[in-house]
Structure formats: C-alpha cells, structure tokens
XYZ file of N, CA, C and O in Angstrom:
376
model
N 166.675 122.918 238.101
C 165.859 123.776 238.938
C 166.732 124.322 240.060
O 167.462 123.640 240.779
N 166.583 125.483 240.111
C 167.503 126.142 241.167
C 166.648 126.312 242.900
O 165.435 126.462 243.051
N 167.500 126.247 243.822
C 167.135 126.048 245.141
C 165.528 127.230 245.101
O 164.347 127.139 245.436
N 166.347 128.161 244.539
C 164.553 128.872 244.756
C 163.507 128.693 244.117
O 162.465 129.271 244.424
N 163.602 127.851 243.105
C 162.558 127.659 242.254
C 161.903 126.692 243.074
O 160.721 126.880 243.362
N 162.563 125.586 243.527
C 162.177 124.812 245.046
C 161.795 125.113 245.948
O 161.519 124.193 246.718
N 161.647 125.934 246.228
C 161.618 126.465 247.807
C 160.003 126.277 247.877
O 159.276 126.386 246.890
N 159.636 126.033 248.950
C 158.382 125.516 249.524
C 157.500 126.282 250.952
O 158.262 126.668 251.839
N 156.503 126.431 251.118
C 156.177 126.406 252.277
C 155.274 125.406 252.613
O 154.632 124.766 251.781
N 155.205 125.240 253.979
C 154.508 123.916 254.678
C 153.157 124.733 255.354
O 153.222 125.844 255.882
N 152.369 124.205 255.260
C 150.674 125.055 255.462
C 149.754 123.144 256.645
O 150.063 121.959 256.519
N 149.025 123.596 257.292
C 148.306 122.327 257.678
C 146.735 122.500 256.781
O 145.979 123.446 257.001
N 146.479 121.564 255.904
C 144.807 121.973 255.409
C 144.242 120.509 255.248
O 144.743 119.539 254.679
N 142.953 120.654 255.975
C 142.652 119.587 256.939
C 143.127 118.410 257.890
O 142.785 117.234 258.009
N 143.785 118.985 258.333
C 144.706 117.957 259.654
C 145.834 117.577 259.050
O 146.724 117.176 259.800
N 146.129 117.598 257.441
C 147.321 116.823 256.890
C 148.779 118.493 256.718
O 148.375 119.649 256.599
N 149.903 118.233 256.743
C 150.978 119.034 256.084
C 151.188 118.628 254.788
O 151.642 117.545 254.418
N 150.776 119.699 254.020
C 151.180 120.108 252.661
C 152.077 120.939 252.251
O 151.964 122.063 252.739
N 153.168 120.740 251.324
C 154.188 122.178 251.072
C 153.244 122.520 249.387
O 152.621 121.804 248.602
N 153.544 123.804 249.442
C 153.044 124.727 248.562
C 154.108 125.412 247.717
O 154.933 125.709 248.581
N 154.645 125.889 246.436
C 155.437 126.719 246.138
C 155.389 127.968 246.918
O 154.527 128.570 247.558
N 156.761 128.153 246.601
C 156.685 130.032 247.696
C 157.741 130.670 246.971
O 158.553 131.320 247.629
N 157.918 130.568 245.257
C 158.102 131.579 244.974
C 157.213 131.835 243.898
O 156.292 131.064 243.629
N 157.509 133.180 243.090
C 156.706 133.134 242.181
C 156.489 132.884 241.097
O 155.311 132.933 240.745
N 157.628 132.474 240.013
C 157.602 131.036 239.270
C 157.416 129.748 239.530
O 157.318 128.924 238.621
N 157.327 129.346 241.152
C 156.883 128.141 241.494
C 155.310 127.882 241.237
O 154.781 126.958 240.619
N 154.668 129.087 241.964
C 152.821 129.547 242.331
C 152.875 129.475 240.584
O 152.088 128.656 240.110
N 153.674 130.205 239.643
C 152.694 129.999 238.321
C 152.694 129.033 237.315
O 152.220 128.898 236.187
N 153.642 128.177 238.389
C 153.921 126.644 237.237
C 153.008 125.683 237.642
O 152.724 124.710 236.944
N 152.489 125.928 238.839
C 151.279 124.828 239.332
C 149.430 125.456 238.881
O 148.370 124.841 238.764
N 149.870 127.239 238.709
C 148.801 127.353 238.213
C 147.918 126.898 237.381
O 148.613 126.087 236.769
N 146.437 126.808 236.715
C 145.779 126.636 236.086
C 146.198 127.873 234.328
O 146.418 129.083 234.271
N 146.128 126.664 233.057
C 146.316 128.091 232.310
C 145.398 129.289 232.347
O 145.731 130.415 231.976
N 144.201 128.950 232.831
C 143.347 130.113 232.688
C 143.243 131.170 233.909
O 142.250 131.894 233.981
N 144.368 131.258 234.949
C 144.607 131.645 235.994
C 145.578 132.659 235.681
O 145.518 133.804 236.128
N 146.541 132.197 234.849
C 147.598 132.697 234.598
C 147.475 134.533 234.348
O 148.299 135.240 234.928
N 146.990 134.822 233.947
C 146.988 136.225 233.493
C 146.436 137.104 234.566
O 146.878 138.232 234.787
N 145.259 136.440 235.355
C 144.864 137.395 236.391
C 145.866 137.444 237.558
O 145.951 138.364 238.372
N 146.789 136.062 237.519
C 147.849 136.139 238.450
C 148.842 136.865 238.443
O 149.302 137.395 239.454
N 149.427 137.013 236.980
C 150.699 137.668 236.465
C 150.248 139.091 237.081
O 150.884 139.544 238.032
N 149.157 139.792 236.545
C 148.231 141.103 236.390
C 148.847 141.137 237.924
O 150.046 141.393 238.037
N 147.933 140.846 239.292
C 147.982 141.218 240.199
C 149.184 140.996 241.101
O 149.327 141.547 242.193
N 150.232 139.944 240.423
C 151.948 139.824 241.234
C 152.291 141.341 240.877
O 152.934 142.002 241.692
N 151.874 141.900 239.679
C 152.813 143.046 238.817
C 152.381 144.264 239.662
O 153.038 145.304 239.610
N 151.156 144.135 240.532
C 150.350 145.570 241.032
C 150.416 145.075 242.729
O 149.868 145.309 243.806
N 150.954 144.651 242.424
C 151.262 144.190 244.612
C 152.284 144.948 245.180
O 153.452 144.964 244.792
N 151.842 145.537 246.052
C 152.876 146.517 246.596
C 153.513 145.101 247.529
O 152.968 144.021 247.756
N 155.020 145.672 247.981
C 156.084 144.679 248.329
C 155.470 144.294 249.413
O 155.065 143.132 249.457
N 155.265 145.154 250.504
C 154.795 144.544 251.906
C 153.552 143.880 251.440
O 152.984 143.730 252.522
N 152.893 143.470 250.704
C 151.305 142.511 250.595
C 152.453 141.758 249.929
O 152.596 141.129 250.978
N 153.149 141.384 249.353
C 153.279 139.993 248.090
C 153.530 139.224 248.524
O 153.799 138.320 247.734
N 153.706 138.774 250.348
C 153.765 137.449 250.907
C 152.326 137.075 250.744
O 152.063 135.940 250.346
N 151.153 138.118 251.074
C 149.980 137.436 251.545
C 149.224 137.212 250.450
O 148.049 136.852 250.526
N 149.946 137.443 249.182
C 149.161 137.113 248.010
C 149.696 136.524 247.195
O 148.937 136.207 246.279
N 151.145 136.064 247.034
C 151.475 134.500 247.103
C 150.986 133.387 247.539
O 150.647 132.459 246.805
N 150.914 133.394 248.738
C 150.385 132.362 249.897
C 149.291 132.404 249.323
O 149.305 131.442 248.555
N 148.078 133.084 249.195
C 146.826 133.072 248.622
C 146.483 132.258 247.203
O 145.510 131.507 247.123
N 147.341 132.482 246.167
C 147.616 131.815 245.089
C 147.833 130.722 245.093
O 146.982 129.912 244.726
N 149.225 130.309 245.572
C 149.526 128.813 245.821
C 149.060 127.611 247.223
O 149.623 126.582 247.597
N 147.696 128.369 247.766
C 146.901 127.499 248.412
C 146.030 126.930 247.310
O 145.611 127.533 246.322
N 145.800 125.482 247.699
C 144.681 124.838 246.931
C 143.543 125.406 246.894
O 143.587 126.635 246.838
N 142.441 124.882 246.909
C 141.334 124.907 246.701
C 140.597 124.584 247.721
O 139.441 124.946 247.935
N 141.396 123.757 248.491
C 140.474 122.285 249.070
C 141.222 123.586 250.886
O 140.911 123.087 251.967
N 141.878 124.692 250.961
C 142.515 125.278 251.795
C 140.742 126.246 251.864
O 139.852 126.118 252.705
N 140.788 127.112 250.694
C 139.651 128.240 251.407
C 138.043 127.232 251.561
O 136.959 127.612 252.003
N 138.361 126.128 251.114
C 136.938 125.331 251.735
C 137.104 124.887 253.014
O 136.141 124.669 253.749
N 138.231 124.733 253.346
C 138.451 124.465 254.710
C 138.344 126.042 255.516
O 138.213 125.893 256.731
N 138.362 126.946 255.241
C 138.339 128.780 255.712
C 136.379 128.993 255.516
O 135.698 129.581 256.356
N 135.927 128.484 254.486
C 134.603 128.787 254.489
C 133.865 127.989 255.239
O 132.783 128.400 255.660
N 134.335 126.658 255.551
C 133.331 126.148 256.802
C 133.729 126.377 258.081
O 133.051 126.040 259.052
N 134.796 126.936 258.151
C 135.019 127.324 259.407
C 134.203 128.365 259.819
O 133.416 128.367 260.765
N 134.550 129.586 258.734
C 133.762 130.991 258.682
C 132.256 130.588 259.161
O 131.695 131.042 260.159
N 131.686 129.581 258.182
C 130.301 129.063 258.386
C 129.733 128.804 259.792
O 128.710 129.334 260.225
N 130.797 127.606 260.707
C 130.367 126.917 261.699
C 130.622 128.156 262.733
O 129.662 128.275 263.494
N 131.960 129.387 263.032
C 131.760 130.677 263.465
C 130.521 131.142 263.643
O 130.039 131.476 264.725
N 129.584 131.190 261.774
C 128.693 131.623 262.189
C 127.267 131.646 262.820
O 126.346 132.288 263.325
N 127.790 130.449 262.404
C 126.452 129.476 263.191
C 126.668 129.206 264.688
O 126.179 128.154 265.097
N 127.274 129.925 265.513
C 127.564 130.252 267.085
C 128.640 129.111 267.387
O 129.168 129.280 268.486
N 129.136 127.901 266.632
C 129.909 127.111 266.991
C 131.532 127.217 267.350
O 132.457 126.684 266.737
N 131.579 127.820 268.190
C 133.249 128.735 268.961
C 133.977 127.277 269.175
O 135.030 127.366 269.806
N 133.716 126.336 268.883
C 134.131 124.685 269.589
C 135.943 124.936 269.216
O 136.247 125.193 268.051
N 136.920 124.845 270.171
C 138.296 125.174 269.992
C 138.853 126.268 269.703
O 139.991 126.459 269.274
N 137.807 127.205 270.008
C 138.477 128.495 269.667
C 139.137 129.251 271.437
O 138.719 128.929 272.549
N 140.010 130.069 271.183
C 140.455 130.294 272.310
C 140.326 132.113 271.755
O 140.588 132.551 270.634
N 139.844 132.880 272.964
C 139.809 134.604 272.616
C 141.248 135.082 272.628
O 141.912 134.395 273.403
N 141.946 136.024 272.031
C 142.914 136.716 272.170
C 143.109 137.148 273.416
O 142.278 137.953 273.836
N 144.156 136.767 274.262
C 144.849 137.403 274.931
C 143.924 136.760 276.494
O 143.815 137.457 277.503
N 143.313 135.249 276.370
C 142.961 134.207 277.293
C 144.149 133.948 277.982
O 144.124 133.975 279.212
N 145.136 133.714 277.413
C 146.467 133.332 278.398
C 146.433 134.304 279.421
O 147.396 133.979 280.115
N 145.918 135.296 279.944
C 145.928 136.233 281.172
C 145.133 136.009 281.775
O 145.276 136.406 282.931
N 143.601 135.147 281.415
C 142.502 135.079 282.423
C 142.575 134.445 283.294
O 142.997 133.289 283.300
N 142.095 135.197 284.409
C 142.807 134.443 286.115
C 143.627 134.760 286.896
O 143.618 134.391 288.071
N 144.896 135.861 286.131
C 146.143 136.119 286.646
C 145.946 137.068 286.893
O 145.388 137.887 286.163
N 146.580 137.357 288.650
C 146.339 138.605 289.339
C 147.341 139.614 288.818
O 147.342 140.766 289.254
C-alpha cells in the first residue's frame, strides 16, 4: 500500500477522534458494495473545487450525519446550548 492509499483524515464524531480514508481508492475500499456505483458515478461528475467536500462526505460513517441530524434537530427545537454566533469574539469591544 502506498503512502497515499494511507493517507487519512482525523474528524471528532461523538466526542471520540476517528481517521477516515482521504483518498479516493481509500473512501471506495471501505465502501459498501452497493454504494459503489453511485459513488464512482458522482467522484466522475465532481467538479475539482467540490471533491474535497464530497470525499469527506463519503468516507464519514454513518454514526457522523446522526450526530449532524440531532444536532440540526436540538437547533431546532430552540436548544442554542454551546453554540457561540459568528463574529461574538467582538462583543463588548469598543
């Protein structure tokens, strides 16, 4: 296996660090076989500037956008608990 076939990224999903493949024979060797084709399909139609964010998308688990949908959820249910607004680091400063 060559250094890039290795290559990894490190993500936090639920409080723990996980590395993920980060290339794209890595993302399709962990894939599911029945994944495979809609993955190949849409690596082949990704314009260059998106194919980080749809890598990363691929080779997140499962157990990553359930952690994104209860967040989304508890958002919507008015629960802001640890959220900080964009651009708070200025509030206060004359």
């Amino acid at each position: 296996m060559s250094d890039i076939a290795a290559a990894t990224w490190t993500t936090a999903i639920d409080g723990q660090l996980v590395e993920i493949p980060a290339t794209i024979d890595g993302i399709r060797a962990v894939l599911p076989e029945a994944d495979l084709e809609a993955y190949d399909a849409e690596i082949r139609q990704t314009p260059a500037q998106d194919l980080h964010r749809v890598l990363a998308r691929w080779a997140l688990p499962s157990s990553a956008e359930a952690e994104d949908d209860a967040l989304v959820s508890r958002l919507k249910a008015g629960d802001f608990t640890g959220c900080v607004p964009a651009g708070d680091e200025h509030r206060g400063v004359a």
